[in-house]
Coordinates of C-alpha atoms and ligand atoms in Angstrom, one line a residue:
M1 CA 8.1 7.3 78.9
P2 CA 4.7 6.0 78.4
L3 CA 1.9 7.4 80.6
S4 CA 0.0 4.8 81.1
K5 CA 0.4 1.9 83.6
F6 CA 0.3 -1.6 82.9
V7 CA -1.2 -4.5 83.9
F8 CA 0.2 -7.8 82.9
V9 CA -1.4 -11.3 83.2
T10 CA 0.6 -14.3 82.7
G11 CA -1.0 -18.5 82.8
G12 CA 0.4 -20.9 85.1
V13 CA -0.2 -24.7 85.2
A14 CA -2.6 -24.9 82.5
S15 CA -4.0 -23.4 79.7
S16 CA -7.5 -22.8 78.9
L17 CA -8.3 -21.5 82.6
G18 CA -9.4 -18.0 80.7
K19 CA -7.0 -15.5 81.2
G20 CA -9.1 -13.7 78.4
I21 CA -12.6 -13.2 80.4
I22 CA -10.4 -12.5 83.9
S23 CA -8.5 -9.4 81.3
A24 CA -12.2 -8.5 80.4
S25 CA -13.6 -8.5 84.0
L26 CA -10.7 -6.7 85.5
G27 CA -11.0 -4.1 82.6
K28 CA -14.1 -3.5 83.1
L29 CA -14.0 -3.0 86.8
L30 CA -11.3 -0.5 86.4
Q31 CA -13.2 1.2 83.8
S32 CA -16.7 1.6 85.8
R33 CA -14.7 3.3 88.1
G34 CA -14.6 6.1 85.2
L35 CA -10.7 4.4 83.9
R36 CA -9.8 4.4 80.9
V37 CA -8.7 1.1 80.0
T38 CA -7.7 -1.2 76.8
I39 CA -6.5 -4.5 76.5
Q40 CA -3.7 -6.2 74.1
K41 CA -3.3 -9.6 73.9
L42 CA 0.6 -11.0 72.7
D43 CA 0.2 -14.5 70.9
P44 CA 3.5 -16.6 71.0
Y45 CA 3.0 -18.4 67.6
I46 CA 4.6 -17.8 64.4
N47 CA 1.7 -17.1 62.3
I48 CA 1.4 -13.2 61.6
D49 CA -1.9 -13.2 62.7
P50 CA -4.7 -15.8 63.3
G51 CA -6.4 -15.2 59.3
T52 CA -4.9 -17.8 58.2
L53 CA -5.7 -20.4 61.4
N54 CA -8.0 -23.1 60.6
P55 CA -10.8 -22.4 63.4
Y56 CA -10.4 -25.5 64.6
E57 CA -6.9 -24.6 66.2
H58 CA -8.0 -21.2 68.6
G59 CA -11.5 -20.6 67.1
E60 CA -12.8 -17.5 65.7
C61 CA -10.8 -15.0 63.8
F62 CA -12.0 -11.6 65.3
V63 CA -12.0 -8.7 63.5
T64 CA -11.3 -5.3 64.0
E65 CA -12.6 -1.8 62.9
D66 CA -9.3 -1.1 61.3
G67 CA -9.4 -5.1 59.6
A68 CA -6.5 -6.4 61.5
E69 CA -7.5 -10.3 61.8
T70 CA -7.0 -11.0 65.4
D71 CA -7.2 -13.6 68.2
L72 CA -10.7 -13.9 69.3
D73 CA -10.1 -13.0 73.2
L74 CA -10.0 -9.6 71.4
G75 CA -14.0 -10.1 70.9
H76 CA -13.9 -10.9 74.8
Y77 CA -12.3 -7.2 75.3
E78 CA -14.7 -5.7 73.2
R79 CA -18.2 -6.7 74.3
F80 CA -17.2 -6.2 77.6
L81 CA -16.1 -3.0 77.9
N82 CA -17.8 -1.8 74.6
V83 CA -14.6 -0.2 72.9
P84 CA -13.3 -1.1 69.5
T85 CA -9.8 -2.8 69.6
S86 CA -7.3 -2.2 66.9
Q87 CA -4.2 -3.6 65.4
A88 CA -2.3 -2.7 68.1
N89 CA -4.0 -4.7 71.0
N90 CA -3.3 -8.0 69.1
V91 CA 1.1 -9.1 69.0
T92 CA 1.8 -12.5 67.2
T93 CA 5.5 -14.3 67.5
G94 CA 5.5 -13.8 63.7
R95 CA 5.1 -10.0 63.5
V96 CA 7.9 -9.7 66.0
Y97 CA 10.0 -11.3 64.0
Q98 CA 8.9 -10.1 60.7
T99 CA 9.6 -6.2 61.9
V100 CA 13.0 -7.3 63.2
I101 CA 14.3 -9.2 60.5
E102 CA 12.9 -7.0 58.1
R103 CA 15.3 -4.2 59.8
E104 CA 17.8 -6.5 59.3
R105 CA 17.3 -6.6 56.0
K106 CA 17.0 -2.6 55.7
G107 CA 20.3 -2.7 57.9
D108 CA 19.3 -0.6 60.8
Y109 CA 21.4 -2.8 62.9
L110 CA 24.3 -1.3 61.7
G111 CA 26.3 -4.7 61.4
K112 CA 25.0 -6.0 65.1
T113 CA 24.5 -9.8 65.4
V114 CA 20.3 -9.5 65.9
Q115 CA 19.3 -11.9 68.9
V116 CA 16.3 -12.7 70.8
I117 CA 17.9 -10.4 73.5
P118 CA 17.8 -7.9 73.1
H119 CA 15.9 -7.1 69.6
I120 CA 13.3 -9.3 70.1
T121 CA 12.4 -8.2 73.5
D122 CA 12.6 -4.5 72.8
E123 CA 10.6 -5.2 70.0
I124 CA 8.1 -6.7 71.8
K125 CA 8.3 -4.0 74.5
R126 CA 7.8 -1.5 72.0
R127 CA 4.6 -2.9 70.7
I128 CA 3.1 -2.9 74.4
K129 CA 3.9 0.4 75.0
L130 CA 2.6 1.7 71.8
L131 CA -1.3 1.7 73.1
G132 CA 0.2 3.5 76.5
E133 CA 2.1 5.6 74.6
T134 CA -1.2 7.3 72.6
G135 CA -2.1 9.0 75.6
N136 CA -5.8 7.4 75.6
Y137 CA -5.9 5.1 78.1
D138 CA -5.0 5.2 82.2
I139 CA -4.2 1.3 82.1
V140 CA -3.2 -1.0 79.3
I141 CA -3.7 -4.6 80.8
T142 CA -1.7 -6.8 78.6
E143 CA -2.6 -10.4 78.5
I144 CA 0.5 -12.7 77.3
G145 CA -0.9 -16.0 75.7
G146 CA 0.0 -20.0 76.4
T147 CA 1.9 -20.8 79.7
V148 CA 4.5 -19.7 82.0
G149 CA 7.1 -22.7 81.1
D150 CA 6.5 -23.0 77.8
I151 CA 9.7 -22.2 75.4
E152 CA 7.5 -19.7 73.0
S153 CA 6.4 -17.7 76.0
L154 CA 9.9 -16.9 77.3
P155 CA 11.0 -13.7 75.3
Y156 CA 7.1 -12.4 76.9
V157 CA 8.3 -13.0 80.3
E158 CA 11.4 -11.7 79.6
A159 CA 10.0 -8.6 78.0
V160 CA 7.8 -8.0 80.9
R161 CA 10.6 -8.7 83.2
Q162 CA 12.7 -5.5 82.0
L163 CA 9.6 -3.7 81.3
K164 CA 9.0 -3.8 85.2
Y165 CA 12.6 -2.5 86.2
E166 CA 11.9 0.1 83.4
L167 CA 8.5 1.6 84.4
G168 CA 9.4 1.6 88.3
A169 CA 7.9 0.9 91.1
N170 CA 4.1 0.9 91.4
N171 CA 3.4 1.4 87.0
S172 CA 2.9 -1.8 86.2
I173 CA 1.8 -5.2 88.2
V174 CA 1.9 -8.6 87.4
I175 CA -1.2 -10.9 88.0
H176 CA -0.8 -14.5 87.4
L177 CA -3.8 -16.4 86.7
T178 CA -3.5 -20.3 88.0
L179 CA -5.1 -23.3 88.7
I180 CA -5.8 -25.2 92.1
P181 CA -6.7 -28.5 91.5
Y182 CA -9.8 -30.3 93.3
L183 CA -8.9 -34.3 94.7
K184 CA -11.8 -35.7 95.3
A185 CA -10.6 -38.7 96.5
S186 CA -8.9 -36.9 99.4
G187 CA -11.6 -34.0 99.2
E188 CA -8.7 -31.5 99.3
L189 CA -7.8 -28.2 97.0
K190 CA -4.1 -28.8 96.0
T191 CA -2.2 -25.5 96.1
K192 CA 1.3 -27.2 94.5
P193 CA 1.0 -26.5 90.9
T194 CA 0.9 -22.9 92.1
Q195 CA 3.4 -22.7 93.8
N196 CA 5.7 -24.4 91.1
S197 CA 4.0 -22.6 88.7
V198 CA 5.3 -18.7 90.6
K199 CA 8.6 -20.9 91.1
M200 CA 8.8 -21.1 87.2
L201 CA 8.1 -17.5 87.4
L202 CA 11.0 -16.2 89.5
E203 CA 13.5 -18.4 87.5
S204 CA 12.6 -15.7 84.9
G205 CA 13.2 -12.7 87.4
V206 CA 9.2 -12.3 87.7
Q207 CA 7.6 -12.0 90.9
P208 CA 3.5 -11.8 90.3
D209 CA 1.9 -9.2 92.4
I210 CA -1.1 -11.2 92.6
L211 CA -2.6 -14.2 92.0
A212 CA -5.7 -15.3 90.6
C213 CA -6.4 -18.7 91.6
R214 CA -8.9 -20.8 89.2
T215 CA -10.6 -23.1 91.1
E216 CA -13.8 -25.2 91.3
Y217 CA -14.6 -24.7 95.2
P218 CA -14.4 -21.7 97.3
L219 CA -10.5 -20.9 98.8
N220 CA -10.7 -20.7 102.6
D221 CA -8.2 -18.2 104.2
D222 CA -6.5 -21.3 105.5
I223 CA -5.5 -21.7 101.9
K224 CA -5.6 -18.4 100.5
R225 CA -2.5 -17.7 103.8
K226 CA -1.0 -20.8 102.7
I227 CA -0.4 -19.3 99.0
A228 CA 0.2 -16.5 99.9
L229 CA 3.0 -17.5 102.0
F230 CA 4.9 -19.6 99.7
C231 CA 4.1 -17.5 96.7
N232 CA 5.6 -14.1 98.5
V233 CA 2.3 -12.2 97.9
T234 CA -0.4 -10.8 100.6
P235 CA -3.3 -12.9 101.3
E236 CA -5.4 -10.0 100.1
S237 CA -3.4 -10.3 96.5
V238 CA -4.8 -14.4 96.4
I239 CA -7.8 -13.7 94.6
E240 CA -10.1 -17.2 93.9
A241 CA -11.8 -17.2 90.6
L242 CA -14.5 -19.9 90.9
D243 CA -15.9 -21.3 87.7
A244 CA -19.2 -19.4 86.9
E245 CA -22.1 -19.7 85.3
T246 CA -21.8 -17.9 82.6
I247 CA -18.4 -15.2 81.4
Y248 CA -20.5 -12.4 82.1
D249 CA -20.6 -13.1 86.0
V250 CA -16.8 -13.4 86.3
P251 CA -16.6 -9.0 87.0
M252 CA -19.2 -9.5 89.6
L253 CA -17.2 -12.4 90.9
M254 CA -13.8 -10.2 90.6
K255 CA -15.3 -7.3 92.3
K256 CA -16.2 -9.6 95.4
E257 CA -13.4 -11.1 95.5
Q258 CA -11.4 -7.1 95.0
L259 CA -9.5 -6.9 92.8
D260 CA -9.1 -4.1 91.4
K261 CA -8.8 -2.6 94.8
V262 CA -6.1 -4.9 94.9
V263 CA -4.7 -3.3 91.4
L264 CA -5.6 0.1 91.8
K265 CA -3.5 0.0 95.3
K266 CA -0.5 -2.1 93.9
L267 CA 0.1 0.6 91.2
N268 CA -0.6 3.3 93.5
I269 CA -4.2 4.9 92.2
E270 CA -6.1 7.1 94.1
N271 CA -9.1 8.8 94.5
Y272 CA -11.1 7.0 91.7
P273 CA -15.4 6.7 92.2
E274 CA -16.6 3.4 93.4
T275 CA -17.4 0.9 90.6
D276 CA -20.8 1.6 89.3
L277 CA -22.0 -1.8 87.0
T278 CA -26.0 -1.0 87.2
K279 CA -26.3 -1.3 83.4
W280 CA -24.0 -4.6 83.9
E281 CA -26.2 -5.9 87.0
E282 CA -28.8 -5.8 84.9
F283 CA -28.2 -7.5 82.0
L284 CA -27.1 -10.1 83.8
Y285 CA -30.5 -10.1 85.8
K286 CA -31.8 -10.3 82.3
L287 CA -29.8 -13.0 81.2
K288 CA -30.7 -15.2 84.2
N289 CA -34.7 -14.7 84.5
P290 CA -36.2 -14.5 80.6
I291 CA -39.8 -14.6 80.1
S292 CA -39.7 -16.4 77.1
R293 CA -37.5 -19.4 74.9
T294 CA -36.5 -19.2 71.3
K295 CA -34.5 -22.1 69.8
I296 CA -31.8 -20.7 67.3
G297 CA -30.4 -23.2 64.8
L298 CA -26.9 -22.5 63.7
I299 CA -25.3 -23.9 60.7
G300 CA -22.1 -24.5 60.6
K301 CA -19.2 -26.6 59.4
Y302 CA -17.3 -26.2 62.7
V303 CA -19.7 -26.9 64.9
E304 CA -18.1 -29.5 67.0
L305 CA -15.8 -26.0 68.3
K306 CA -18.3 -23.7 69.8
D307 CA -14.8 -21.1 70.1
A308 CA -15.2 -21.2 66.3
Y309 CA -18.3 -19.0 66.2
K310 CA -17.6 -17.1 69.4
S311 CA -18.7 -14.0 68.5
I312 CA -22.0 -15.5 66.9
A313 CA -22.9 -17.4 70.1
E314 CA -22.8 -14.2 72.1
A315 CA -24.1 -11.6 69.9
I316 CA -27.2 -14.1 70.4
I317 CA -27.0 -14.0 74.1
H318 CA -27.2 -10.3 73.9
A319 CA -29.9 -10.3 71.7
G320 CA -32.0 -12.3 73.5
V321 CA -31.4 -10.1 76.7
A322 CA -32.9 -7.5 74.0
N323 CA -35.6 -9.4 74.4
Q324 CA -35.8 -10.6 77.4
C325 CA -35.6 -14.3 76.0
K326 CA -33.6 -17.0 76.4
A327 CA -32.4 -17.8 72.9
E328 CA -30.9 -21.3 73.0
V329 CA -28.8 -22.8 70.6
A330 CA -29.3 -25.3 67.8
W331 CA -25.5 -26.2 66.4
I332 CA -26.2 -28.1 63.8
H333 CA -23.4 -29.6 61.4
S334 CA -24.0 -28.6 57.7
E335 CA -22.8 -31.8 56.3
D336 CA -24.8 -33.7 58.3
I337 CA -27.2 -32.0 56.5
E338 CA -26.6 -32.8 53.2
E339 CA -27.9 -36.4 53.4
M340 CA -30.4 -36.0 55.2
T341 CA -33.9 -37.0 53.7
E342 CA -36.9 -34.6 54.0
E343 CA -38.2 -36.3 56.8
E344 CA -35.0 -35.9 58.8
M345 CA -34.9 -31.9 57.9
E346 CA -38.4 -31.5 59.2
Q347 CA -37.2 -33.5 62.2
T348 CA -33.8 -31.7 62.5
L349 CA -34.9 -28.0 61.5
G350 CA -38.8 -27.7 61.7
G351 CA -38.6 -27.4 65.5
L352 CA -36.9 -24.0 65.3
N353 CA -37.9 -20.1 65.6
G354 CA -34.7 -19.0 63.4
I355 CA -32.2 -20.0 61.0
L356 CA -28.9 -18.9 61.3
V357 CA -26.1 -20.1 59.0
A358 CA -22.5 -19.1 59.6
P359 CA -19.4 -17.6 57.8
G360 CA -17.1 -20.2 56.4
F361 CA -14.7 -20.9 53.9
G362 CA -14.4 -23.8 51.4
S363 CA -16.5 -26.0 50.3
R364 CA -17.4 -28.8 52.8
G365 CA -20.9 -28.5 54.1
I366 CA -22.2 -26.1 51.7
E367 CA -24.7 -28.4 49.7
G368 CA -26.2 -28.9 53.4
K369 CA -26.1 -25.1 54.2
I370 CA -28.0 -24.1 50.7
K371 CA -30.3 -27.0 51.9
T372 CA -30.9 -25.5 54.7
I373 CA -31.3 -22.2 53.4
K374 CA -34.2 -23.8 51.1
F375 CA -36.3 -25.3 53.9
A376 CA -36.0 -21.7 56.2
R377 CA -36.9 -19.9 52.6
E378 CA -39.8 -22.3 51.9
H379 CA -41.5 -22.9 55.4
H380 CA -41.3 -18.8 56.1
I381 CA -38.7 -19.6 59.4
P382 CA -36.5 -16.5 60.0
F383 CA -33.2 -16.6 58.4
L384 CA -30.0 -14.8 59.1
G385 CA -27.4 -15.4 56.5
I386 CA -23.6 -14.0 57.4
C387 CA -20.8 -13.7 54.3
L388 CA -20.7 -17.4 53.3
G389 CA -24.2 -18.1 54.5
M390 CA -25.9 -15.1 52.8
Q391 CA -23.7 -16.1 49.5
C392 CA -24.9 -19.6 50.1
A393 CA -29.2 -17.7 50.2
V394 CA -28.2 -16.0 46.8
I395 CA -27.1 -19.7 45.2
E396 CA -30.0 -21.2 46.5
F397 CA -32.2 -18.8 45.1
A398 CA -30.9 -18.7 41.8
R399 CA -30.5 -22.1 41.5
H400 CA -34.5 -22.8 43.6
V401 CA -36.4 -19.9 41.9
L402 CA -34.2 -18.8 39.2
G403 CA -34.0 -21.9 37.9
W404 CA -30.3 -21.7 37.2
K405 CA -29.6 -25.3 38.2
D406 CA -25.5 -24.6 38.4
A407 CA -25.7 -21.8 39.9
H408 CA -22.7 -21.0 42.2
S409 CA -19.6 -19.1 43.6
T410 CA -16.7 -19.1 42.0
E411 CA -15.1 -20.0 45.4
F412 CA -16.5 -23.8 44.7
N413 CA -17.0 -23.9 40.9
P414 CA -14.9 -21.4 38.6
S415 CA -16.6 -22.4 35.4
S416 CA -20.3 -22.2 36.6
A417 CA -22.5 -20.8 34.0
Y418 CA -24.3 -18.8 36.3
P419 CA -21.5 -17.4 38.6
V420 CA -23.8 -15.2 41.0
I421 CA -21.1 -14.9 43.6
D422 CA -17.7 -14.0 42.2
F423 CA -14.2 -12.7 43.4
M424 CA -14.6 -9.0 44.1
E425 CA -11.7 -6.3 42.1
G426 CA -8.5 -6.4 43.2
Q427 CA -8.7 -10.6 44.1
S428 CA -7.9 -13.6 42.5
A429 CA -6.8 -17.2 42.5
E430 CA -3.2 -16.3 42.9
I431 CA -3.3 -13.7 45.6
K432 CA -1.8 -14.4 49.0
K433 CA -3.7 -15.8 51.5
G434 CA -2.5 -14.2 54.4
G435 CA -4.2 -10.5 55.5
T436 CA -5.8 -10.2 51.8
M437 CA -9.5 -10.5 52.2
R438 CA -11.6 -7.7 52.1
L439 CA -11.6 -6.5 56.0
G440 CA -13.2 -4.1 58.5
A441 CA -14.9 -1.7 58.5
Y442 CA -16.7 -0.1 55.5
T443 CA -20.1 1.6 55.0
C444 CA -23.6 0.5 53.7
K445 CA -26.4 2.6 52.4
I446 CA -29.7 1.1 53.8
M447 CA -32.8 0.9 51.5
E448 CA -36.0 2.8 52.8
G449 CA -38.8 0.3 54.1
S450 CA -36.9 -2.8 54.4
K451 CA -36.5 -5.3 57.2
A452 CA -33.0 -3.9 57.6
M453 CA -33.8 -0.6 57.6
Q454 CA -36.4 -1.5 60.5
V455 CA -33.9 -3.1 62.5
Y456 CA -30.7 -0.1 62.0
Q457 CA -33.2 2.5 61.7
Q458 CA -30.5 4.6 60.0
P459 CA -29.7 5.1 56.4
I460 CA -25.7 4.6 56.8
I461 CA -24.2 2.3 58.7
S462 CA -20.6 0.6 59.5
E463 CA -20.0 -3.2 59.6
R464 CA -17.2 -4.8 59.8
H465 CA -16.2 -7.3 56.5
R466 CA -14.1 -10.3 55.9
H467 CA -14.6 -12.0 52.2
R468 CA -12.7 -12.4 49.4
Y469 CA -16.2 -13.0 47.1
E470 CA -19.5 -10.9 46.7
F471 CA -22.7 -11.2 45.0
N472 CA -22.4 -10.3 41.5
N473 CA -23.9 -7.3 40.2
D474 CA -24.4 -9.0 36.9
F475 CA -27.1 -11.1 37.8
L476 CA -28.7 -8.4 40.3
P477 CA -32.0 -7.8 38.1
D478 CA -33.1 -10.8 37.5
F479 CA -32.9 -11.8 41.7
E480 CA -35.0 -8.4 41.9
Q481 CA -37.5 -8.7 39.1
H482 CA -38.2 -12.5 41.1
G483 CA -37.9 -11.7 44.6
M484 CA -35.0 -11.3 46.4
I485 CA -33.6 -7.7 46.6
A486 CA -30.5 -5.9 48.0
T487 CA -31.3 -3.7 50.4
G488 CA -27.9 -2.6 51.3
I489 CA -25.1 -1.2 48.8
N490 CA -21.7 -0.1 49.4
P491 CA -22.2 3.3 48.0
E492 CA -18.5 3.7 46.6
K493 CA -18.3 0.2 45.3
S494 CA -21.7 -0.8 44.2
L495 CA -20.9 -3.7 45.9
V496 CA -24.5 -5.9 47.3
E497 CA -23.9 -6.1 51.5
I498 CA -27.6 -7.4 52.7
I499 CA -29.9 -8.9 50.5
E500 CA -33.5 -9.7 51.4
I501 CA -37.3 -11.4 50.4
P502 CA -40.2 -9.2 51.0
E503 CA -42.7 -11.9 50.6
H504 CA -40.6 -14.0 53.4
P505 CA -41.7 -12.8 57.1
W506 CA -38.0 -12.4 57.9
F507 CA -35.4 -13.5 55.4
V508 CA -31.7 -11.4 55.7
G509 CA -28.8 -12.1 54.3
V510 CA -25.4 -9.5 54.8
Q511 CA -22.1 -9.8 53.3
F512 CA -20.5 -8.9 56.3
H513 CA -20.0 -9.4 60.1
P514 CA -23.1 -8.1 62.3
E515 CA -21.5 -10.3 65.0
Y516 CA -18.3 -8.5 65.7
K517 CA -19.6 -5.3 66.3
S518 CA -22.1 -6.9 69.2
T519 CA -21.3 -6.0 72.8
V520 CA -23.4 -6.4 76.1
A521 CA -24.1 -2.7 76.6
N522 CA -25.6 -2.7 72.5
P523 CA -26.7 -5.8 71.5
H524 CA -26.3 -5.9 67.6
P525 CA -29.3 -4.9 65.7
L526 CA -29.6 -7.2 63.3
F527 CA -29.1 -10.2 65.9
V528 CA -31.9 -8.2 67.8
G529 CA -34.6 -8.1 65.2
F530 CA -33.5 -11.7 64.2
I531 CA -34.8 -12.8 67.4
K532 CA -37.6 -10.5 68.0
A533 CA -38.6 -12.3 64.3
A534 CA -37.9 -15.7 65.8
L535 CA -40.2 -14.9 68.7
T536 CA -43.1 -13.4 66.9
V537 CA -43.1 -15.7 63.8
K538 CA -43.5 -18.6 66.0
K539 CA -46.6 -17.0 66.7
E540 CA -47.9 -16.5 63.5
R541 CA -46.6 -20.3 62.4
T542 CA -48.7 -21.8 65.0
K543 CA -51.7 -19.7 64.4
N544 CA -51.3 -20.4 60.8
D545 CA -51.1 -24.5 61.6
V546 CA -47.9 -24.6 60.5
K547 CA -47.3 -27.3 62.5
T548 CA -43.5 -28.2 63.7
K549 CA -42.7 -31.4 65.6
E550 CA -42.1 -29.2 68.6
D551 CA -45.8 -28.0 68.5
E552 CA -47.1 -31.7 67.8
A553 CA -45.3 -33.4 70.9
Ligands
LIG1 N1 -15.7 -17.7 51.4 C1 -16.4 -16.4 51.3 C2 -15.4 -15.3 50.6 O1 -14.3 -15.2 51.0 C3 -17.3 -16.2 52.7 C4 -16.0 -15.9 53.8 C5 -17.2 -15.8 54.9 O2 -17.8 -16.2 55.2 N2 -16.1 -15.2 56.1 O3 -15.9 -14.3 50.6

C-alpha cells in the first residue's frame, strides 16, 4: 500500500493548456503548507525517453541529477518546488512497453497472453506507485501527458481508474484541466467542450473531482455552477485558471481559487499549516518591479521554438530578479549570423549587454555560433557558452588566436588536423544514440581567483551534463599559453569543465548545463554572475566609449 496520497492531473479539450504549470503550482501551494510533495509526468509516446527527440518536437530535454533525459515539465517542477526530480519522475509508454516485453522474453508471465490490460496497466500503476512507496512524500502529483480521448492516453486513464478504486476513498483525486473558450462574436464563455471532455473521461470510468478551467476571462458564479451541475462536481471544485502574465503568477492565482484547500479537503488531510509564500511573493515583486534593464542575446539554432531553450530562458529570468533587473532576451538564429557582414553583425550584436551561446547537436548553425563568439571576445561583451556553446568558444579561440584555421570538433569534422573538441573515452561514432551520453551530475574543481570561483564561492561544485564530446587535453598547454585557461576540471577524469579568458571582462564557457539547476528559490550563481557582468560591463563599455548602436540612438 503506497504511503502517499495521489493527485492525478489529466487534460481535456486541447493540448498545451499548461498541465505542467498547474501541477507545479499546486505542488508549490501544498509544499508551502509544509507537505512533502513530488510531481511525476507520464508521457504517452513510444520513445523510451525524449533524449532522441528533436527539440522542435517537444521542446528541450531536461536532465535530472541521476542522468535521466526527461520531459521539460520536470524543469518546471524543479524550478517551482526547488526539489530535484529523478528517473522515476518521468515515465513514457516506450519505457513501460520495454519493461513488459523484457519480462515476457524472460518468461516471467508464465505462458499467459500479455495484454494492455492488465499487463501494461499494471506496469503503469507500478511506476506511478514507486515514488509514493519511498516514504519521502505526503503527496505525489501525477501529470498525465496528452489529452483525454487520445488513443495513446487510454491505458493511462485506465490505470488511473483502477488506482482510484484500489487506493480507496480520500487517497487519490483527479483534477481535469479543460478549456473554456470565449466566443468574441457573442461575447460568451462556452462550457460545452468541458462537458464533453468530462463525458469522455466518464466513459472511461473516471469521475474528475476537480475541474481546472483555463480561460481568458474570469468565470462568474453562474458559469461555475453550470459546469458543476453538468460535470457532477461541487461549485467550489470548479477552479478558474485564468491566463497569467507570467507562469510564476499561477501559484498565486491557484491560491486565490483555493485549489490547495479543495485538494486537501478531498484527500482528507487535516491540520495543515497556512500557506507561506513570502519568498515566492518577494520574487514576484522583484520580477515585476525591476530597477534596471539588460539585453542578452541567446544564439541558438532552435530559436523559433522558445521551449527548446526553456531552462535557459527561465534561468535568465531568475538571475535577472537576483540582480533586480529585467533581463530581456534577443533570440538570434545562429544560421542568420553566418551570412552577415561586419556591419550587420554590429547591428545585431553590438547593442547586446551579454551573449549566450546555447547547447546543441549537429553542424547546422555552427559557423554562426563561432562568428558570434569572435564578436563577443573581440568586443569585450560578457559571454556565457553552454556545452556546445563552450565547445564553439574553444574552436573559435583555436582558429583565430592560435591560428589553427582547420580547428574543429570531431563531431563536425572528423579529419581536422586540430581536433580541439573530441570524443570522450567510451564514446564512438558507432555508439547507439539513446541514453549513451555523459549524463547527469558530476563534480568539478574550481581554480582559485577565477570568474567561476567568484560566482560559485566554493572550490567543489556539481553540475549536470549531457554531451558526447569534450575539450581535447592534448591542446590545453597551447590554449593556456595564449590566454584561454581551464578553470574547472572534473577531478576523477581530468576533463575540462570550465574555460575562461582572464583578459576579457567576463568570458566563461561551461561543458555542463547550469540552467537545469536554476530555481526560483536558488537562482543559479553562474547566470547571476553573467547578468551582473552584463549590467556592469555595459557601464564600462559606455565609459570607455565603445559605442553600440543603442548608445548612438
Ligand atoms: N554536441 C555536443 C556534444 O555532444 C554538445 C552537446 C550539448 O550542447 N548538450 O558534446
